[in-house]
Coordinates of C-alpha atoms in Angstrom, one line a residue:
M1218 CA -17.5 -26.6 2.2
E1219 CA -15.2 -23.8 1.2
H1220 CA -14.7 -21.6 4.3
K1221 CA -15.9 -17.4 3.6
L1222 CA -15.2 -14.4 5.2
S1223 CA -17.4 -13.5 8.0
V1224 CA -18.4 -9.9 8.0
L1225 CA -19.8 -7.2 9.5
V1226 CA -20.9 -4.3 7.8
V1227 CA -21.1 -0.9 9.7
N1228 CA -23.0 1.9 7.5
D1229 CA -26.6 4.3 9.3
R1230 CA -28.1 4.2 6.1
A1231 CA -30.7 0.3 5.5
V1232 CA -30.5 1.4 2.0
Y1233 CA -26.6 1.4 1.1
R1234 CA -25.7 -1.7 4.2
K1235 CA -28.2 -3.9 2.0
L1236 CA -26.2 -3.0 -0.9
L1237 CA -22.8 -3.3 1.0
S1238 CA -24.7 -6.8 1.1
E1239 CA -24.7 -7.8 -1.6
A1240 CA -22.5 -7.3 -2.9
V1241 CA -20.0 -9.4 0.0
D1242 CA -22.4 -12.3 -0.8
S1243 CA -21.5 -11.5 -4.6
T1244 CA -18.2 -11.8 -4.5
G1245 CA -18.1 -16.0 -3.7
I1246 CA -15.3 -15.3 -1.2
A1247 CA -17.6 -13.8 1.2
M1248 CA -21.1 -13.7 3.7
T1249 CA -22.2 -11.0 5.3
K1250 CA -22.6 -12.0 9.1
E1251 CA -24.3 -9.6 10.3
T1252 CA -24.5 -6.1 10.4
A1253 CA -24.7 -2.2 12.3
A1254 CA -26.5 0.8 11.8
N1255 CA -24.4 3.0 14.2
G1256 CA -20.1 2.4 15.8
A1257 CA -21.8 1.4 18.9
I1258 CA -23.7 -1.7 17.2
A1259 CA -21.1 -2.0 15.6
L1260 CA -18.2 -2.3 19.0
E1261 CA -21.3 -4.7 20.1
R1262 CA -21.5 -7.2 17.9
L1263 CA -18.4 -7.7 18.2
K1264 CA -17.7 -8.6 21.4
Q1265 CA -21.4 -10.9 21.6
D1266 CA -19.8 -12.6 17.8
S1267 CA -16.6 -12.5 15.4
F1268 CA -15.8 -11.2 12.7
D1269 CA -12.9 -11.4 9.8
I1270 CA -13.6 -8.6 8.1
I1271 CA -15.0 -5.3 9.0
L1272 CA -16.7 -2.5 6.3
L1273 CA -17.0 0.6 7.8
D1274 CA -18.2 4.1 7.3
V1275 CA -16.0 6.9 7.6
F1276 CA -19.0 8.5 8.9
T1277 CA -20.1 6.2 10.8
L1278 CA -23.1 9.0 12.8
G1279 CA -23.2 8.3 16.2
L1280 CA -19.8 7.2 17.3
G1281 CA -17.7 8.3 14.3
G1282 CA -16.0 6.2 11.5
L1283 CA -12.5 7.2 13.2
Q1284 CA -13.4 6.3 16.2
T1285 CA -14.3 3.5 15.9
L1286 CA -12.2 2.3 14.3
A1287 CA -9.7 2.9 16.8
E1288 CA -11.0 1.1 19.1
L1289 CA -12.0 -1.3 17.4
R1290 CA -8.1 -1.6 16.5
G1291 CA -7.4 -1.7 20.3
L1292 CA -9.6 -4.5 21.4
F1293 CA -10.0 -6.9 17.9
P1294 CA -6.6 -6.1 16.2
D1295 CA -7.3 -9.8 14.5
T1296 CA -10.1 -8.1 12.3
S1297 CA -9.5 -6.3 8.8
V1298 CA -10.6 -3.2 8.5
I1299 CA -12.4 -2.0 4.8
M1300 CA -13.5 1.3 5.7
L1301 CA -16.3 2.0 2.8
T1302 CA -16.0 5.8 1.5
G1303 CA -17.0 9.2 -0.7
K1304 CA -14.9 10.8 -3.8
D1305 CA -15.2 14.7 -1.9
D1306 CA -11.9 15.7 0.2
E1307 CA -13.4 15.4 3.3
S1308 CA -13.2 11.5 2.7
A1309 CA -10.5 11.3 1.2
V1310 CA -9.2 13.7 4.4
N1311 CA -11.2 11.0 6.7
T1312 CA -9.8 7.8 5.0
L1313 CA -6.5 8.3 5.2
N1314 CA -6.4 9.2 8.3
A1315 CA -8.2 6.0 9.0
L1316 CA -5.2 4.4 7.0
Q1317 CA -2.9 5.6 9.9
L1318 CA -5.4 3.7 12.7
G1319 CA -4.9 0.7 10.9
A1320 CA -6.9 -0.3 8.4
L1321 CA -6.4 -1.6 5.7
D1322 CA -7.9 0.2 3.0
F1323 CA -11.1 1.3 1.4
V1324 CA -13.4 0.8 -2.1
I1325 CA -15.3 3.7 -3.0
K1326 CA -18.9 3.3 -1.7
P1327 CA -21.5 4.3 -5.2
D1328 CA -24.0 6.3 -5.8
T1329 CA -27.7 4.8 -5.2
A1330 CA -29.1 6.7 -7.1
S1331 CA -27.6 4.0 -10.5
P1332 CA -25.5 1.5 -8.3
G1333 CA -25.1 -0.5 -11.3
P1334 CA -21.6 0.2 -12.6
G1335 CA -21.2 1.2 -9.3
S1336 CA -21.2 -2.4 -7.7
D1337 CA -20.3 -4.3 -10.3
A1338 CA -16.6 -2.1 -9.5
L1339 CA -17.3 -2.5 -5.9
R1340 CA -17.6 -5.9 -5.7
K1341 CA -14.6 -7.0 -8.1
R1342 CA -12.5 -4.7 -5.4
L1343 CA -14.3 -6.6 -2.7
Q1344 CA -13.0 -9.6 -4.5
S1345 CA -9.1 -9.1 -4.3
L1346 CA -9.4 -7.4 -1.1
F1347 CA -11.1 -10.4 0.0
M1348 CA -9.3 -13.0 -1.7
E1349 CA -6.1 -11.1 0.3
C1350 CA -7.1 -11.3 3.0
K1351 CA -8.0 -15.7 3.0
L1352 CA -3.8 -15.0 1.8
D1353 CA -2.9 -14.0 4.1
R1354 CA -4.7 -15.4 7.2
L1355 CA -3.6 -19.1 5.6
S1356 CA -0.2 -17.9 5.6
K1357 CA -0.3 -17.5 9.5
R1358 CA -1.7 -20.7 10.7
K1359 CA 0.0 -22.0 12.8
P1360 CA 1.3 -25.0 12.6
P1361 CA 0.5 -28.0 14.8
G1362 CA 2.0 -29.7 18.3
S1363 CA 5.7 -29.3 18.4
L1364 CA 6.4 -27.0 15.2
E1365 CA 3.5 -24.9 17.4
Q1366 CA 5.8 -25.4 19.7
A1367 CA 8.6 -24.1 18.2
A1368 CA 6.8 -21.2 16.3
A1369 CA 5.9 -19.6 19.2
A1370 CA 9.7 -20.5 20.8
K1371 CA 10.8 -18.6 17.4
S1372 CA 8.8 -15.3 17.1
K1373 CA 9.8 -14.5 20.1
Q1374 CA 13.4 -13.8 18.6
P1375 CA 15.1 -10.1 17.6
Q1376 CA 14.3 -10.6 13.4
L1377 CA 16.9 -9.1 11.8
T1378 CA 16.4 -7.4 8.4
T1379 CA 19.1 -9.1 5.1
V1380 CA 20.7 -5.9 6.1
Q1381 CA 22.2 -6.7 9.8
Q1382 CA 20.9 -9.7 8.2
S1383 CA 25.0 -10.1 5.6
E1384 CA 26.1 -7.6 9.5
Q1385 CA 26.2 -10.0 11.9
K1386 CA 27.8 -12.8 9.5
G1387 CA 30.9 -10.2 8.6
K1388 CA 29.4 -10.7 5.1
P1389 CA 30.5 -7.7 2.6
L1390 CA 26.7 -5.7 1.9
N1391 CA 24.7 -5.3 -1.4
S1392 CA 26.6 -2.1 -2.6
F1393 CA 25.0 0.3 -5.0
K1394 CA 28.8 0.7 -7.3
G1395 CA 27.8 4.7 -8.9
P1396 CA 26.8 7.5 -7.9
V1397 CA 22.2 7.1 -8.1
G1398 CA 20.3 9.7 -10.1
L1399 CA 16.6 8.7 -9.2
I1400 CA 14.4 7.4 -6.5
V1401 CA 11.7 5.4 -7.6
I1402 CA 8.7 3.6 -4.6
A1403 CA 6.3 1.5 -5.2
S1404 CA 3.6 0.9 -2.5
S1405 CA -0.1 -0.5 -2.4
T1406 CA -2.5 -1.8 0.6
G1407 CA -0.9 0.1 3.8
G1408 CA 1.0 2.1 1.4
P1409 CA 0.3 5.7 3.1
A1410 CA 0.9 4.9 5.8
A1411 CA 4.1 3.8 5.2
L1412 CA 5.1 6.5 3.0
E1413 CA 5.4 8.5 5.0
Q1414 CA 6.8 6.2 7.7
V1415 CA 10.2 6.6 4.1
L1416 CA 9.7 9.8 3.5
S1417 CA 9.4 12.0 6.4
S1418 CA 11.8 10.4 7.7
L1419 CA 14.1 11.7 4.3
P1420 CA 17.2 15.1 4.7
S1421 CA 15.4 17.8 4.1
S1422 CA 19.4 17.8 1.6
L1423 CA 18.6 14.6 -0.4
S1424 CA 18.8 16.1 -4.6
I1425 CA 17.9 12.8 -5.6
P1426 CA 14.2 13.0 -7.1
V1427 CA 11.3 11.3 -5.7
L1428 CA 9.0 9.8 -7.7
V1429 CA 6.2 7.0 -5.8
V1430 CA 3.7 4.8 -7.3
Q1431 CA 0.7 4.6 -4.6
H1432 CA -3.0 2.7 -6.5
M1433 CA -5.2 5.3 -4.9
P1434 CA -8.4 6.2 -7.2
K1435 CA -8.5 10.9 -8.5
G1436 CA -8.7 13.5 -5.9
F1437 CA -7.1 10.6 -3.0
T1438 CA -4.2 10.7 -4.1
Q1439 CA -3.5 15.2 -3.8
I1440 CA -4.9 14.9 -0.1
M1441 CA -2.1 12.5 0.2
A1442 CA 0.6 14.3 -1.0
Q1443 CA -0.6 17.8 0.8
T1444 CA -0.3 15.8 3.7
L1445 CA 3.0 14.6 3.3
N1446 CA 3.6 17.4 1.8
K1447 CA 3.1 19.2 6.5
K1448 CA 5.1 16.0 7.5
C1449 CA 8.1 15.6 5.2
L1450 CA 11.0 17.9 5.0
L1451 CA 11.1 17.7 1.1
P1452 CA 8.3 19.7 -1.1
V1453 CA 5.2 16.8 -1.6
A1454 CA 2.9 17.7 -5.0
E1455 CA 1.7 15.6 -7.5
A1456 CA 2.9 15.1 -10.7
V1457 CA 2.3 17.2 -13.7
D1458 CA 1.2 16.1 -17.6
G1459 CA 4.3 18.5 -19.5
Q1460 CA 6.6 19.8 -16.3
S1461 CA 10.6 19.1 -15.7
L1462 CA 11.8 16.5 -13.1
A1463 CA 13.4 17.6 -10.8
G1464 CA 15.6 17.7 -8.0
G1465 CA 15.0 17.7 -4.7
G1466 CA 11.7 16.3 -4.2
V1467 CA 8.9 13.6 -3.8
F1468 CA 6.3 13.3 -6.8
I1469 CA 3.9 11.5 -6.7
A1470 CA 1.2 10.2 -9.3
P1471 CA -2.1 11.7 -9.9
G1472 CA -4.6 8.5 -9.0
G1473 CA -6.1 7.6 -12.4
E1474 CA -3.3 8.6 -14.8
N1475 CA -0.4 6.5 -15.6
M1476 CA 3.0 8.6 -14.5
S1477 CA 5.7 7.7 -17.1
V1478 CA 9.1 9.9 -18.1
Q1479 CA 9.6 10.9 -20.7
A1480 CA 13.0 13.2 -22.9
G1481 CA 10.9 16.4 -23.9
A1482 CA 11.8 18.8 -27.0
D1483 CA 14.7 21.1 -24.6
R1484 CA 16.0 17.4 -23.7
K1485 CA 15.4 17.6 -20.6
V1486 CA 13.0 14.8 -18.7
Q1487 CA 9.4 15.4 -18.4
F1488 CA 6.6 14.1 -16.5
K1489 CA 3.7 12.2 -19.4
L1490 CA 0.4 11.6 -18.0
D1491 CA -1.9 8.9 -19.7
K1492 CA -5.1 7.2 -19.4
A1493 CA -3.7 4.3 -20.2
P1494 CA -5.2 0.2 -19.2
S1495 CA -2.2 -0.6 -17.2
A1496 CA -1.0 -4.8 -17.4
H1497 CA -1.9 -5.5 -13.9
G1498 CA -5.9 -3.4 -13.6
V1499 CA -4.2 -0.9 -11.4
R1500 CA -3.7 3.1 -12.8
P1501 CA -0.7 4.2 -11.6
S1502 CA 0.9 1.7 -12.3
A1503 CA 4.1 1.5 -11.1
D1504 CA 5.3 -1.1 -14.3
V1505 CA 4.5 1.6 -16.4
L1506 CA 6.4 4.2 -14.9
F1507 CA 9.3 2.4 -13.3
K1508 CA 9.8 0.4 -17.6
S1509 CA 9.3 4.0 -18.5
V1510 CA 12.5 4.6 -16.0
A1511 CA 14.5 2.2 -17.4
Q1512 CA 14.3 3.1 -21.0
G1513 CA 15.4 7.0 -20.3
F1514 CA 17.8 7.1 -16.7
K1515 CA 19.9 4.2 -18.6
A1516 CA 22.8 5.5 -18.0
V1517 CA 21.7 7.0 -13.7
G1518 CA 21.8 5.1 -11.1
V1519 CA 17.9 3.9 -9.7
L1520 CA 16.7 2.9 -6.5
A1521 CA 13.8 1.4 -6.3
I1522 CA 11.9 0.5 -3.6
I1523 CA 8.9 -2.4 -3.4
L1524 CA 6.7 -1.3 -0.2
T1525 CA 2.7 -3.0 0.7
G1526 CA 0.8 -4.3 -1.1
M1527 CA -1.2 -6.7 -3.1
G1528 CA -0.9 -8.2 -7.1
C1529 CA 2.6 -7.5 -8.9
D1530 CA 2.5 -4.0 -9.7
G1531 CA 6.2 -3.4 -10.4
R1532 CA 7.6 -6.8 -10.4
D1533 CA 8.2 -6.7 -14.3
G1534 CA 9.3 -2.4 -14.4
V1535 CA 12.3 -3.9 -11.9
R1536 CA 13.2 -6.0 -13.7
A1537 CA 13.2 -3.4 -16.9
M1538 CA 15.4 -1.5 -14.8
K1539 CA 18.1 -3.9 -13.5
E1540 CA 18.7 -5.4 -17.7
E1541 CA 18.9 -1.1 -18.8
C1542 CA 20.4 0.5 -16.2
N1543 CA 22.0 0.2 -13.4
C1544 CA 19.2 -0.5 -10.8
Y1545 CA 19.6 -0.7 -7.0
C1546 CA 16.6 -2.7 -5.6
I1547 CA 14.9 -2.8 -1.3
L1548 CA 11.8 -4.7 -0.2
Q1549 CA 9.8 -3.8 2.6
S1550 CA 10.3 -6.9 4.5
E1551 CA 7.3 -9.3 5.6
R1552 CA 7.1 -9.2 9.3
T1553 CA 6.5 -4.7 9.2
C1554 CA 4.3 -5.1 5.7
V1555 CA 0.5 -5.2 5.9
V1556 CA 0.7 -7.5 1.9
Y1557 CA 3.8 -9.3 1.7
G1558 CA 2.1 -9.5 -2.6
M1559 CA 4.1 -6.4 -3.8
P1560 CA 7.7 -7.4 -2.5
H1561 CA 7.5 -11.1 -2.5
C1562 CA 6.5 -10.8 -6.5
V1563 CA 10.0 -9.3 -6.6
A1564 CA 12.1 -11.9 -4.1
E1565 CA 10.3 -14.4 -6.3
A1566 CA 11.4 -13.3 -9.3
G1567 CA 15.6 -13.0 -8.2
L1568 CA 15.6 -9.0 -8.3
A1569 CA 15.2 -8.3 -5.1
D1570 CA 19.3 -7.2 -3.6
E1571 CA 17.5 -6.7 0.1
T1572 CA 15.0 -7.1 2.4
V1573 CA 14.4 -4.1 5.3
D1574 CA 12.6 -3.2 8.4
L1575 CA 10.0 -0.4 7.3
T1576 CA 12.0 1.9 10.0
H1577 CA 15.0 0.9 8.7
I1578 CA 14.7 1.9 4.8
S1579 CA 14.6 5.9 5.0
A1580 CA 18.6 5.5 6.8
R1581 CA 19.1 2.7 3.9
I1582 CA 18.0 5.1 1.3
V1583 CA 20.2 7.4 2.6
Q1584 CA 23.2 5.3 3.2
I1585 CA 23.2 4.2 -0.8
V1586 CA 22.6 7.6 -1.6
L1587 CA 26.4 8.2 0.5
D1588 CA 28.1 4.8 -0.5
G1589 CA 27.8 5.7 -3.9
G1590 CA 28.6 9.7 -3.9
G1591 CA 26.1 11.1 -3.5
L1592 CA 25.5 15.2 -1.6
L1593 CA 23.5 15.1 0.5

């Protein structure tokens, strides 16, 4: 019999605990093992039993959701936490804080007055997250016997990025020919924290536009942009339909809309936003942006960064940019990803030029821009 993931549902309302438990069980991948009405009870449940995943409401009463999450990550670091949240701004702010504290991802709670469509969307979302958790656990199982000891010994050795390995062996690094004119970044699960790590380390003198696709619902990307704008040296904002593409700033695709670039009537490159479905069922889609870049930036050097995230969004777009323009692609390393799905798909397709640990990506961006003759 196939093992199902065990889930602890934490919510202070009985109606939501029932609704969420039913959604978990309907995925066929996981089962609700226990429920808890608040964070304190959840922590007691965890001390008495083990769970694979915790569904934790951001507004849990008593011991609050964020405080509970912080304690969970300290006491039970191997247990994945998925946040339950609403659609309002306060929920979005708390959710982004939760992602910074180590939550895997989040799901939107359906309306209890008319749960039908929302419950179906919740089930599909949970199914995707649970499958990713299951695959991640399978990939991390230690081999038995002597192989386990070898793996443990290997884990104690210092890990090197692709760049460091090349330097250590005396081989020349992959070079980017020509100046970089555009930087594009794609991320999903684990992306908000990874984006902050990369973007906050970029210098204010970077004069190249940075376009970002992060898989998030409407409203959440606006809060994320506002948060990043306070923490980054470069200005950060959501892109606006018809807005001209300018250097020296970070433009984030709005949640729920695809972002692409196209030449306007005055021949200036502009952002185009739409709600057309994408191949991978996500909106915004990295593939949509990347393919438009492939067509609109054929004479421009493009630096593509694929960060942590589930699924394969971005792979086909990187391929298009490789075929149509001068594109150099950096992947976040597997060991620093929350979920290695998106980088893995690009690597498996043979489209990556480098694999780099998260903490080194911003430095590599600066180095490649300077090596290509760009100004900082």
